[in-house]
Short mmCIF file of the C-alpha atoms (twelve columns), coordinates in Angstrom:
data_MODEL
# 
_entry.id   MODEL 
# 
loop_
_atom_site.group_PDB 
_atom_site.id 
_atom_site.type_symbol 
_atom_site.label_atom_id 
_atom_site.label_alt_id 
_atom_site.label_comp_id 
_atom_site.label_asym_id 
_atom_site.label_seq_id 
_atom_site.Cartn_x 
_atom_site.Cartn_y 
_atom_site.Cartn_z 
_atom_site.pdbx_PDB_model_num 
ATOM 1   C CA . MET A 1   -65.205 51.925  -110.088 1 
ATOM 2   C CA . LYS A 2   -63.731 51.768  -106.618 1 
ATOM 3   C CA . PHE A 3   -66.615 49.596  -105.521 1 
ATOM 4   C CA . TYR A 4   -65.975 47.077  -108.308 1 
ATOM 5   C CA . PHE A 5   -62.260 46.871  -107.456 1 
ATOM 6   C CA . PHE A 6   -63.108 46.457  -103.792 1 
ATOM 7   C CA . ARG A 7   -65.614 43.720  -104.585 1 
ATOM 8   C CA . PHE A 8   -63.113 41.981  -106.888 1 
ATOM 9   C CA . PHE A 9   -60.347 41.892  -104.281 1 
ATOM 10  C CA . LEU A 10  -62.767 40.796  -101.570 1 
ATOM 11  C CA . ILE A 11  -63.885 37.870  -103.735 1 
ATOM 12  C CA . LEU A 12  -60.278 36.811  -104.349 1 
ATOM 13  C CA . PHE A 13  -59.494 37.079  -100.650 1 
ATOM 14  C CA . PHE A 14  -62.489 34.993  -99.623  1 
ATOM 15  C CA . ILE A 15  -61.744 32.309  -102.269 1 
ATOM 16  C CA . SER A 16  -58.138 32.026  -101.101 1 
ATOM 17  C CA . VAL A 17  -59.130 31.816  -97.438  1 
ATOM 18  C CA . SER A 18  -61.864 29.288  -98.179  1 
ATOM 19  C CA . SER A 19  -59.566 27.040  -100.227 1 
ATOM 20  C CA . PHE A 20  -56.883 27.222  -97.534  1 
ATOM 21  C CA . SER A 21  -59.325 26.311  -94.779  1 
ATOM 22  C CA . GLN A 22  -60.648 23.358  -96.774  1 
ATOM 23  C CA . ASP A 23  -57.127 22.051  -97.322  1 
ATOM 24  C CA . THR A 24  -56.075 22.448  -93.701  1 
ATOM 25  C CA . ILE A 25  -59.149 22.175  -91.510  1 
ATOM 26  C CA . SER A 26  -61.994 20.523  -93.411  1 
ATOM 27  C CA . LYS A 27  -59.965 17.410  -93.934  1 
ATOM 28  C CA . ARG A 28  -59.486 14.840  -91.226  1 
ATOM 29  C CA . ASP A 29  -56.595 16.094  -89.108  1 
ATOM 30  C CA . THR A 30  -54.972 14.621  -86.008  1 
ATOM 31  C CA . ILE A 31  -53.666 16.992  -83.371  1 
ATOM 32  C CA . LYS A 32  -51.912 15.465  -80.357  1 
ATOM 33  C CA . GLY A 33  -53.966 12.284  -80.514  1 
ATOM 34  C CA . ILE A 34  -57.338 14.097  -81.018  1 
ATOM 35  C CA . VAL A 35  -59.120 13.504  -84.317  1 
ATOM 36  C CA . LEU A 36  -61.026 16.523  -85.697  1 
ATOM 37  C CA . ASP A 37  -63.414 16.562  -88.635  1 
ATOM 38  C CA . ILE A 38  -64.498 20.190  -89.309  1 
ATOM 39  C CA . LYS A 39  -66.363 21.348  -92.422  1 
ATOM 40  C CA . PRO A 40  -66.519 24.954  -93.821  1 
ATOM 41  C CA . VAL A 41  -69.187 26.930  -92.005  1 
ATOM 42  C CA . THR A 42  -69.623 29.898  -94.310  1 
ATOM 43  C CA . SER A 43  -70.669 30.569  -97.902  1 
ATOM 44  C CA . LEU A 44  -70.454 33.655  -100.143 1 
ATOM 45  C CA . ILE A 45  -73.517 35.169  -101.849 1 
ATOM 46  C CA . ILE A 46  -72.984 38.037  -104.297 1 
ATOM 47  C CA . ASP A 47  -75.924 40.168  -105.185 1 
ATOM 48  C CA . HIS A 48  -76.111 43.420  -107.170 1 
ATOM 49  C CA . LYS A 49  -73.785 45.869  -105.355 1 
ATOM 50  C CA . LYS A 50  -74.020 43.769  -102.226 1 
ATOM 51  C CA . ILE A 51  -72.010 40.933  -100.742 1 
ATOM 52  C CA . TYR A 52  -73.425 38.558  -98.127  1 
ATOM 53  C CA . LEU A 53  -71.561 36.134  -95.855  1 
ATOM 54  C CA . VAL A 54  -74.033 33.444  -94.830  1 
ATOM 55  C CA . ALA A 55  -73.121 31.153  -91.922  1 
ATOM 56  C CA . LYS A 56  -74.178 27.532  -92.052  1 
ATOM 57  C CA . LYS A 57  -75.328 25.577  -89.059  1 
ATOM 58  C CA . PRO A 58  -72.314 24.230  -87.185  1 
ATOM 59  C CA . SER A 59  -71.858 20.512  -87.692  1 
ATOM 60  C CA . LYS A 60  -71.061 18.125  -84.887  1 
ATOM 61  C CA . ILE A 61  -67.352 17.474  -84.404  1 
ATOM 62  C CA . PRO A 62  -66.642 13.855  -83.640  1 
ATOM 63  C CA . VAL A 63  -63.689 13.582  -81.312  1 
ATOM 64  C CA . SER A 64  -61.950 10.299  -80.521  1 
ATOM 65  C CA . ILE A 65  -58.879 9.910   -78.407  1 
ATOM 66  C CA . LEU A 66  -56.122 7.831   -79.937  1 
ATOM 67  C CA . THR A 67  -54.411 5.598   -77.379  1 
ATOM 68  C CA . HIS A 68  -51.709 2.952   -77.538  1 
ATOM 69  C CA . TRP A 69  -52.984 1.126   -74.445  1 
ATOM 70  C CA . LYS A 70  -55.068 -2.056  -74.452  1 
ATOM 71  C CA . ASN A 71  -56.790 -3.182  -71.262  1 
ATOM 72  C CA . LYS A 72  -58.186 -6.613  -70.449  1 
ATOM 73  C CA . ASN A 73  -59.654 -7.718  -67.121  1 
ATOM 74  C CA . SER A 74  -60.961 -11.136 -66.137  1 
ATOM 75  C CA . ILE A 75  -62.428 -12.339 -62.828  1 
ATOM 76  C CA . GLY A 76  -63.626 -15.877 -62.258  1 
ATOM 77  C CA . PHE A 77  -65.000 -18.137 -59.557  1 
ATOM 78  C CA . ASP A 78  -64.901 -21.948 -59.652  1 
ATOM 79  C CA . LEU A 79  -67.130 -23.963 -57.333  1 
ATOM 80  C CA . THR A 80  -67.052 -27.691 -56.609  1 
ATOM 81  C CA . GLN A 81  -69.555 -29.327 -54.254  1 
ATOM 82  C CA . ILE A 82  -70.499 -32.857 -53.333  1 
ATOM 83  C CA . ALA A 83  -72.942 -34.032 -50.633  1 
ATOM 84  C CA . PHE A 84  -73.836 -37.460 -49.227  1 
ATOM 85  C CA . VAL A 85  -76.939 -38.414 -47.252  1 
ATOM 86  C CA . ASN A 86  -77.302 -42.049 -46.153  1 
ATOM 87  C CA . TRP A 87  -74.955 -43.042 -48.971  1 
ATOM 88  C CA . ASN A 88  -74.231 -46.757 -48.551  1 
ATOM 89  C CA . ALA A 89  -70.946 -46.617 -50.472  1 
ATOM 90  C CA . GLY A 90  -69.647 -43.979 -48.100  1 
ATOM 91  C CA . GLY A 91  -68.069 -40.610 -48.790  1 
ATOM 92  C CA . THR A 92  -67.387 -37.210 -47.282  1 
ATOM 93  C CA . SER A 93  -69.365 -34.102 -48.157  1 
ATOM 94  C CA . SER A 94  -67.211 -31.177 -49.241  1 
ATOM 95  C CA . VAL A 95  -67.346 -27.833 -50.943  1 
ATOM 96  C CA . SER A 96  -64.447 -26.016 -52.652  1 
ATOM 97  C CA . GLY A 97  -64.185 -22.552 -54.093  1 
ATOM 98  C CA . LEU A 98  -61.495 -20.810 -56.116  1 
ATOM 99  C CA . LEU A 99  -61.400 -17.069 -56.795  1 
ATOM 100 C CA . LYS A 100 -59.071 -15.944 -59.571  1 
ATOM 101 C CA . GLY A 101 -58.375 -12.860 -61.629  1 
ATOM 102 C CA . VAL A 102 -56.096 -11.555 -64.377  1 
ATOM 103 C CA . PHE A 103 -55.612 -7.860  -65.189  1 
ATOM 104 C CA . THR A 104 -53.582 -6.980  -68.280  1 
ATOM 105 C CA . ARG A 105 -52.303 -3.624  -69.521  1 
ATOM 106 C CA . ILE A 106 -50.451 -3.557  -72.859  1 
ATOM 107 C CA . ARG A 107 -48.921 -0.521  -74.519  1 
ATOM 108 C CA . SER A 108 -48.102 -1.148  -78.184  1 
ATOM 109 C CA . ASP A 109 -46.234 1.158   -80.516  1 
ATOM 110 C CA . ILE A 110 -44.611 0.600   -83.885  1 
ATOM 111 C CA . ASN A 111 -41.275 -0.408  -82.408  1 
ATOM 112 C CA . SER A 112 -42.037 -1.010  -78.723  1 
ATOM 113 C CA . GLU A 113 -44.168 -3.314  -76.612  1 
ATOM 114 C CA . TRP A 114 -44.849 -3.030  -72.867  1 
ATOM 115 C CA . VAL A 115 -46.846 -5.900  -71.327  1 
ATOM 116 C CA . ASN A 116 -48.027 -5.736  -67.700  1 
ATOM 117 C CA . GLU A 117 -49.983 -8.537  -66.052  1 
ATOM 118 C CA . LEU A 118 -51.293 -8.878  -62.501  1 
ATOM 119 C CA . SER A 119 -52.879 -12.182 -61.496  1 
ATOM 120 C CA . PHE A 120 -54.135 -13.810 -58.318  1 
ATOM 121 C CA . ARG A 121 -55.626 -17.123 -57.198  1 
ATOM 122 C CA . TYR A 122 -57.083 -18.085 -53.819  1 
ATOM 123 C CA . GLY A 123 -58.911 -21.310 -53.043  1 
ATOM 124 C CA . LEU A 124 -60.494 -22.921 -49.957  1 
ATOM 125 C CA . ASN A 125 -61.916 -26.353 -49.192  1 
ATOM 126 C CA . LYS A 126 -64.306 -27.477 -46.416  1 
ATOM 127 C CA . GLN A 127 -64.972 -31.120 -45.605  1 
ATOM 128 C CA . ASP A 128 -67.220 -32.609 -42.942  1 
ATOM 129 C CA . GLY A 129 -65.357 -32.937 -39.667  1 
ATOM 130 C CA . LEU A 130 -62.341 -30.924 -40.816  1 
ATOM 131 C CA . GLU A 131 -61.360 -27.279 -40.597  1 
ATOM 132 C CA . VAL A 132 -61.288 -25.036 -43.663  1 
ATOM 133 C CA . ARG A 133 -58.133 -25.706 -45.635  1 
ATOM 134 C CA . LYS A 134 -56.346 -23.653 -48.246  1 
ATOM 135 C CA . THR A 135 -56.041 -25.218 -51.703  1 
ATOM 136 C CA . ASP A 136 -54.495 -22.401 -53.720  1 
ATOM 137 C CA . ASP A 137 -52.777 -19.105 -52.920  1 
ATOM 138 C CA . GLU A 138 -50.879 -16.939 -55.376  1 
ATOM 139 C CA . PHE A 139 -50.181 -13.300 -56.221  1 
ATOM 140 C CA . ARG A 140 -48.090 -12.451 -59.307  1 
ATOM 141 C CA . LEU A 141 -46.938 -9.339  -61.118  1 
ATOM 142 C CA . ASN A 142 -45.157 -9.541  -64.485  1 
ATOM 143 C CA . SER A 143 -43.850 -6.639  -66.551  1 
ATOM 144 C CA . THR A 144 -41.865 -6.833  -69.808  1 
ATOM 145 C CA . PHE A 145 -40.722 -3.913  -71.970  1 
ATOM 146 C CA . GLY A 146 -39.231 -4.468  -75.416  1 
ATOM 147 C CA . TYR A 147 -37.860 -2.247  -78.176  1 
ATOM 148 C CA . ARG A 148 -36.949 -3.149  -81.763  1 
ATOM 149 C CA . LYS A 149 -35.130 -1.131  -84.419  1 
ATOM 150 C CA . ASP A 150 -37.529 -1.804  -87.302  1 
ATOM 151 C CA . THR A 151 -40.869 -3.457  -88.013  1 
ATOM 152 C CA . LEU A 152 -39.369 -6.279  -90.095  1 
ATOM 153 C CA . SER A 153 -38.104 -8.141  -87.038  1 
ATOM 154 C CA . ASN A 154 -39.948 -9.889  -84.195  1 
ATOM 155 C CA . TRP A 155 -36.889 -9.656  -81.923  1 
ATOM 156 C CA . TYR A 156 -36.947 -7.011  -79.187  1 
ATOM 157 C CA . PHE A 157 -34.289 -5.738  -76.787  1 
ATOM 158 C CA . SER A 158 -36.149 -6.370  -73.537  1 
ATOM 159 C CA . GLY A 159 -36.182 -5.898  -69.793  1 
ATOM 160 C CA . LYS A 160 -38.289 -8.119  -67.526  1 
ATOM 161 C CA . PHE A 161 -39.510 -7.875  -63.935  1 
ATOM 162 C CA . ASN A 162 -41.407 -10.644 -62.113  1 
ATOM 163 C CA . PHE A 163 -42.740 -10.778 -58.563  1 
ATOM 164 C CA . ASN A 164 -44.778 -13.446 -56.785  1 
ATOM 165 C CA . THR A 165 -45.834 -14.276 -53.241  1 
ATOM 166 C CA . GLN A 166 -48.963 -15.424 -51.352  1 
ATOM 167 C CA . PHE A 167 -51.817 -13.914 -49.337  1 
ATOM 168 C CA . THR A 168 -52.081 -16.056 -46.182  1 
ATOM 169 C CA . ASN A 169 -50.178 -18.640 -44.131  1 
ATOM 170 C CA . GLY A 170 -49.651 -22.107 -45.523  1 
ATOM 171 C CA . TYR A 171 -49.682 -25.328 -43.454  1 
ATOM 172 C CA . LYS A 172 -48.750 -28.942 -43.849  1 
ATOM 173 C CA . TYR A 173 -52.137 -30.359 -42.881  1 
ATOM 174 C CA . PRO A 174 -53.323 -31.621 -40.443  1 
ATOM 175 C CA . ASN A 175 -50.736 -29.565 -38.520  1 
ATOM 176 C CA . THR A 176 -52.194 -26.045 -38.352  1 
ATOM 177 C CA . GLU A 177 -50.039 -24.724 -35.506  1 
ATOM 178 C CA . ASN A 178 -46.760 -24.229 -37.345  1 
ATOM 179 C CA . ALA A 179 -46.930 -22.361 -40.645  1 
ATOM 180 C CA . ILE A 180 -44.535 -23.555 -43.355  1 
ATOM 181 C CA . SER A 181 -45.057 -20.399 -45.464  1 
ATOM 182 C CA . LYS A 182 -46.421 -16.892 -44.964  1 
ATOM 183 C CA . PRO A 183 -47.015 -13.684 -46.971  1 
ATOM 184 C CA . PHE A 184 -43.612 -12.535 -48.260  1 
ATOM 185 C CA . ALA A 185 -42.173 -15.753 -46.876  1 
ATOM 186 C CA . PRO A 186 -41.334 -16.618 -49.512  1 
ATOM 187 C CA . ALA A 187 -41.476 -13.883 -52.122  1 
ATOM 188 C CA . TYR A 188 -39.528 -14.053 -55.381  1 
ATOM 189 C CA . THR A 189 -38.371 -11.264 -57.690  1 
ATOM 190 C CA . PHE A 190 -36.667 -11.540 -61.076  1 
ATOM 191 C CA . LEU A 191 -35.067 -8.530  -62.763  1 
ATOM 192 C CA . GLY A 192 -33.035 -8.837  -65.944  1 
ATOM 193 C CA . ILE A 193 -32.283 -7.768  -69.491  1 
ATOM 194 C CA . GLY A 194 -32.157 -9.829  -72.659  1 
ATOM 195 C CA . ALA A 195 -33.826 -10.502 -75.989  1 
ATOM 196 C CA . ASN A 196 -37.493 -11.248 -76.591  1 
ATOM 197 C CA . TYR A 197 -39.028 -12.922 -79.662  1 
ATOM 198 C CA . PHE A 198 -42.661 -11.863 -79.829  1 
ATOM 199 C CA . ASP A 199 -45.152 -12.896 -82.525  1 
ATOM 200 C CA . LYS A 200 -48.492 -11.124 -82.002  1 
ATOM 201 C CA . LYS A 201 -50.421 -13.151 -84.581  1 
ATOM 202 C CA . LYS A 202 -49.397 -16.540 -83.258  1 
ATOM 203 C CA . LYS A 203 -49.347 -15.346 -79.613  1 
ATOM 204 C CA . PHE A 204 -45.911 -16.861 -79.197  1 
ATOM 205 C CA . ASP A 205 -43.365 -15.301 -76.832  1 
ATOM 206 C CA . VAL A 206 -39.813 -16.418 -75.993  1 
ATOM 207 C CA . TYR A 207 -37.547 -14.431 -73.652  1 
ATOM 208 C CA . ILE A 208 -33.826 -15.147 -73.172  1 
ATOM 209 C CA . SER A 209 -31.776 -13.282 -70.578  1 
ATOM 210 C CA . PRO A 210 -28.085 -13.977 -69.926  1 
ATOM 211 C CA . LEU A 211 -28.155 -11.591 -66.961  1 
ATOM 212 C CA . THR A 212 -30.994 -11.907 -64.456  1 
ATOM 213 C CA . MET A 213 -31.001 -11.213 -60.740  1 
ATOM 214 C CA . LYS A 214 -33.186 -13.508 -58.648  1 
ATOM 215 C CA . ASN A 215 -33.981 -12.401 -55.123  1 
ATOM 216 C CA . THR A 216 -35.679 -14.698 -52.602  1 
ATOM 217 C CA . LEU A 217 -37.259 -13.085 -49.544  1 
ATOM 218 C CA . VAL A 218 -38.308 -14.797 -46.320  1 
ATOM 219 C CA . LEU A 219 -39.462 -11.931 -44.116  1 
ATOM 220 C CA . ASP A 220 -40.590 -14.166 -41.248  1 
ATOM 221 C CA . GLN A 221 -37.680 -14.573 -38.822  1 
ATOM 222 C CA . GLU A 222 -38.789 -17.957 -37.538  1 
ATOM 223 C CA . LEU A 223 -38.862 -19.448 -41.037  1 
ATOM 224 C CA . ALA A 224 -35.581 -17.721 -41.874  1 
ATOM 225 C CA . ASN A 225 -33.938 -19.210 -38.770  1 
ATOM 226 C CA . ASN A 226 -35.030 -22.675 -39.926  1 
ATOM 227 C CA . GLY A 227 -33.382 -22.111 -43.321  1 
ATOM 228 C CA . ALA A 228 -36.651 -22.264 -45.252  1 
ATOM 229 C CA . PHE A 229 -36.587 -21.729 -49.029  1 
ATOM 230 C CA . GLY A 230 -32.805 -21.785 -49.285  1 
ATOM 231 C CA . MET A 231 -32.032 -19.204 -46.596  1 
ATOM 232 C CA . THR A 232 -28.884 -19.432 -44.463  1 
ATOM 233 C CA . LYS A 233 -29.940 -20.937 -41.130  1 
ATOM 234 C CA . ALA A 234 -29.514 -19.368 -37.716  1 
ATOM 235 C CA . THR A 235 -26.580 -20.544 -35.605  1 
ATOM 236 C CA . TYR A 236 -26.827 -21.742 -31.993  1 
ATOM 237 C CA . ASP A 237 -24.309 -22.627 -29.327  1 
ATOM 238 C CA . SER A 238 -24.119 -25.998 -27.599  1 
ATOM 239 C CA . ALA A 239 -26.708 -24.888 -25.043  1 
ATOM 240 C CA . GLY A 240 -29.189 -23.944 -27.768  1 
ATOM 241 C CA . ASN A 241 -28.787 -20.204 -27.385  1 
ATOM 242 C CA . LEU A 242 -29.155 -18.132 -30.537  1 
ATOM 243 C CA . ILE A 243 -25.880 -16.690 -31.831  1 
ATOM 244 C CA . THR A 244 -26.865 -15.262 -35.227  1 
ATOM 245 C CA . HIS A 245 -30.250 -14.936 -36.881  1 
ATOM 246 C CA . GLY A 246 -31.029 -16.622 -40.153  1 
ATOM 247 C CA . GLU A 247 -30.778 -14.488 -43.280  1 
ATOM 248 C CA . LYS A 248 -34.024 -13.115 -44.675  1 
ATOM 249 C CA . SER A 249 -32.907 -12.704 -48.268  1 
ATOM 250 C CA . ARG A 250 -30.865 -14.523 -50.863  1 
ATOM 251 C CA . THR A 251 -29.605 -12.979 -54.108  1 
ATOM 252 C CA . GLU A 252 -28.515 -14.895 -57.192  1 
ATOM 253 C CA . ILE A 253 -27.290 -13.893 -60.665  1 
ATOM 254 C CA . GLY A 254 -28.044 -16.288 -63.457  1 
ATOM 255 C CA . PHE A 255 -29.561 -17.222 -66.815  1 
ATOM 256 C CA . LEU A 256 -33.323 -17.025 -67.420  1 
ATOM 257 C CA . ALA A 257 -35.414 -18.331 -70.307  1 
ATOM 258 C CA . THR A 258 -39.220 -18.105 -70.461  1 
ATOM 259 C CA . ASN A 259 -41.880 -19.084 -72.962  1 
ATOM 260 C CA . HIS A 260 -45.556 -18.152 -73.269  1 
ATOM 261 C CA . TYR A 261 -47.756 -19.704 -75.955  1 
ATOM 262 C CA . LYS A 262 -51.525 -19.493 -76.335  1 
ATOM 263 C CA . LYS A 263 -53.548 -21.132 -79.095  1 
ATOM 264 C CA . GLU A 264 -57.045 -22.403 -79.840  1 
ATOM 265 C CA . VAL A 265 -56.318 -26.105 -80.422  1 
ATOM 266 C CA . TRP A 266 -59.948 -27.055 -81.067  1 
ATOM 267 C CA . LYS A 267 -63.131 -25.086 -81.375  1 
ATOM 268 C CA . ASN A 268 -63.851 -23.374 -78.020  1 
ATOM 269 C CA . ILE A 269 -60.782 -25.062 -76.456  1 
ATOM 270 C CA . THR A 270 -57.732 -22.880 -75.777  1 
ATOM 271 C CA . MET A 271 -54.352 -24.122 -74.631  1 
ATOM 272 C CA . GLU A 272 -51.988 -21.855 -72.667  1 
ATOM 273 C CA . ASN A 273 -48.409 -22.861 -71.910  1 
ATOM 274 C CA . ARG A 274 -45.985 -20.978 -69.609  1 
ATOM 275 C CA . LEU A 275 -42.449 -22.226 -68.968  1 
ATOM 276 C CA . SER A 276 -39.642 -20.642 -66.928  1 
ATOM 277 C CA . LEU A 277 -36.079 -21.989 -66.644  1 
ATOM 278 C CA . TYR A 278 -33.435 -20.410 -64.387  1 
ATOM 279 C CA . SER A 279 -29.896 -21.391 -63.459  1 
ATOM 280 C CA . ASP A 280 -27.586 -19.578 -61.042  1 
ATOM 281 C CA . TYR A 281 -24.062 -18.815 -62.294  1 
ATOM 282 C CA . ILE A 282 -22.382 -18.923 -58.858  1 
ATOM 283 C CA . ASN A 283 -24.134 -21.708 -56.940  1 
ATOM 284 C CA . ASN A 284 -24.351 -25.045 -58.773  1 
ATOM 285 C CA . PHE A 285 -24.574 -23.691 -62.325  1 
ATOM 286 C CA . GLY A 286 -26.406 -26.227 -64.465  1 
ATOM 287 C CA . ASN A 287 -28.959 -27.085 -61.787  1 
ATOM 288 C CA . ILE A 288 -32.081 -25.600 -63.347  1 
ATOM 289 C CA . ASP A 289 -35.079 -24.220 -61.466  1 
ATOM 290 C CA . VAL A 290 -38.208 -25.095 -63.424  1 
ATOM 291 C CA . GLU A 291 -41.728 -23.659 -63.318  1 
ATOM 292 C CA . TRP A 292 -44.161 -25.011 -65.900  1 
ATOM 293 C CA . ARG A 293 -47.866 -24.307 -66.256  1 
ATOM 294 C CA . LEU A 294 -50.137 -25.965 -68.789  1 
ATOM 295 C CA . GLN A 295 -53.839 -25.126 -68.888  1 
ATOM 296 C CA . PHE A 296 -56.782 -25.872 -71.168  1 
ATOM 297 C CA . ASP A 297 -59.831 -23.576 -71.108  1 
ATOM 298 C CA . LEU A 298 -63.116 -24.969 -72.423  1 
ATOM 299 C CA . VAL A 299 -65.653 -22.278 -73.282  1 
ATOM 300 C CA . VAL A 300 -69.284 -23.181 -72.572  1 
ATOM 301 C CA . ASN A 301 -70.658 -19.704 -73.243  1 
ATOM 302 C CA . GLN A 302 -69.723 -16.085 -72.604  1 
ATOM 303 C CA . TYR A 303 -69.766 -16.451 -68.823  1 
ATOM 304 C CA . VAL A 304 -69.264 -20.165 -68.122  1 
ATOM 305 C CA . LYS A 305 -65.922 -21.897 -68.625  1 
ATOM 306 C CA . ALA A 306 -64.283 -25.158 -67.606  1 
ATOM 307 C CA . ASN A 307 -60.562 -25.519 -67.122  1 
ATOM 308 C CA . ILE A 308 -58.029 -28.233 -66.477  1 
ATOM 309 C CA . GLY A 309 -54.391 -27.570 -65.769  1 
ATOM 310 C CA . THR A 310 -51.142 -28.628 -64.161  1 
ATOM 311 C CA . HIS A 311 -48.468 -26.631 -62.316  1 
ATOM 312 C CA . LEU A 312 -44.994 -28.141 -61.896  1 
ATOM 313 C CA . ILE A 313 -42.174 -26.592 -59.834  1 
ATOM 314 C CA . TYR A 314 -38.631 -27.724 -59.205  1 
ATOM 315 C CA . ASP A 315 -36.479 -25.369 -57.096  1 
ATOM 316 C CA . ASP A 316 -32.989 -26.611 -56.294  1 
ATOM 317 C CA . ASP A 317 -32.832 -24.357 -53.217  1 
ATOM 318 C CA . VAL A 318 -36.011 -25.719 -51.599  1 
ATOM 319 C CA . LYS A 319 -35.033 -28.838 -49.689  1 
ATOM 320 C CA . THR A 320 -37.491 -31.339 -48.244  1 
ATOM 321 C CA . THR A 321 -37.429 -33.088 -44.892  1 
ATOM 322 C CA . GLU A 322 -38.273 -36.659 -44.006  1 
ATOM 323 C CA . GLU A 323 -38.888 -38.197 -40.604  1 
ATOM 324 C CA . VAL A 324 -36.560 -41.108 -39.854  1 
ATOM 325 C CA . ASN A 325 -36.742 -42.847 -36.456  1 
ATOM 326 C CA . GLY A 326 -38.599 -39.881 -35.017  1 
ATOM 327 C CA . GLN A 327 -36.059 -37.351 -36.247  1 
ATOM 328 C CA . LYS A 328 -36.345 -34.919 -39.143  1 
ATOM 329 C CA . VAL A 329 -33.695 -35.494 -41.787  1 
ATOM 330 C CA . GLU A 330 -33.138 -33.045 -44.645  1 
ATOM 331 C CA . SER A 331 -33.163 -34.524 -48.127  1 
ATOM 332 C CA . GLY A 332 -32.708 -33.025 -51.596  1 
ATOM 333 C CA . ALA A 333 -35.107 -30.968 -53.686  1 
ATOM 334 C CA . LYS A 334 -38.086 -32.739 -55.203  1 
ATOM 335 C CA . VAL A 335 -40.534 -32.069 -58.003  1 
ATOM 336 C CA . GLN A 336 -43.678 -30.270 -56.821  1 
ATOM 337 C CA . LEU A 337 -46.819 -30.981 -58.848  1 
ATOM 338 C CA . LYS A 338 -50.329 -29.554 -58.627  1 
ATOM 339 C CA . GLN A 339 -53.298 -30.493 -60.820  1 
ATOM 340 C CA . GLY A 340 -56.696 -28.835 -60.954  1 
ATOM 341 C CA . LEU A 341 -60.048 -29.201 -62.690  1 
ATOM 342 C CA . GLY A 342 -62.832 -26.671 -62.323  1 
ATOM 343 C CA . VAL A 343 -66.002 -25.235 -63.795  1 
ATOM 344 C CA . GLY A 344 -67.140 -21.743 -62.983  1 
ATOM 345 C CA . LEU A 345 -68.186 -18.259 -63.925  1 
ATOM 346 C CA . VAL A 346 -65.885 -15.818 -65.713  1 
ATOM 347 C CA . TYR A 347 -66.545 -12.128 -66.274  1 
ATOM 348 C CA . ASN A 348 -64.427 -10.214 -68.775  1 
ATOM 349 C CA . PHE A 349 -64.427 -6.426  -68.886  1 
# 
């Protein structure tokens, strides 16, 4: 009799444990971002006056790590070459190359979005009879973090940080003795808070900040003494002796609005638009600094792409100089425009 009671209670115990394990472990559970899929590994066999616990072969446990990060990397190289040999119409042989890259890290959650982008461009050109000249030079870092209260809205409370400078010295060719720009001369930083409208499906992004600090750096003393890029110039006495050095930094507080829009306008043709508008509250409020990029990417295949784009800049602090009767005379700010067309290789990973 005792044996039958013992067997009865053991059966009940095993059934309860088995049902509990199936409800809690055999189902697909997520523990701290790790997905587990575990099936029961034992079965009960009851024979006359004997009870057997038979173990099954352990099944493989697929494990996948859940992450909120998305990574995208792109490196490209555009090459343009033209050569002339006994060409009656004339011409100059030249070769140009442009190395570019974009590295993106995005962390998406239900109510938050953190977008980080690092990009660079560097181009050179060589013509017969001339030295190698720089055609493009840029290093940029953008970071935007946004938080929203619920999923019904595309508006985020956001903070934005931007930084850009260049890699090597820049010259006003053919003069290659006196550099007109250098690494961190200038360098620009933007840091502010505001509101961001972000539509993931349409890839449309508008950022509005009523409070943004813009800092301009010119870390080369010679350029700073000349008042380059809006710096306060050095002061000299009547004999030309230096009294005070030019300032190496300039800080402004103002209003910033940016827009980023990317769309496939035709098959295998993508348009990307970036616009930035900034106005300083203290110095000449209403004079707007503009930076506008418009680019079209034409996809040939997975690795070959053509692109055409324009880059327009207007900075009220960057004054130009003109030579009048052999003397340099400072004039107002002017629109800066750059246009490019290239075909090259692109590798995405």
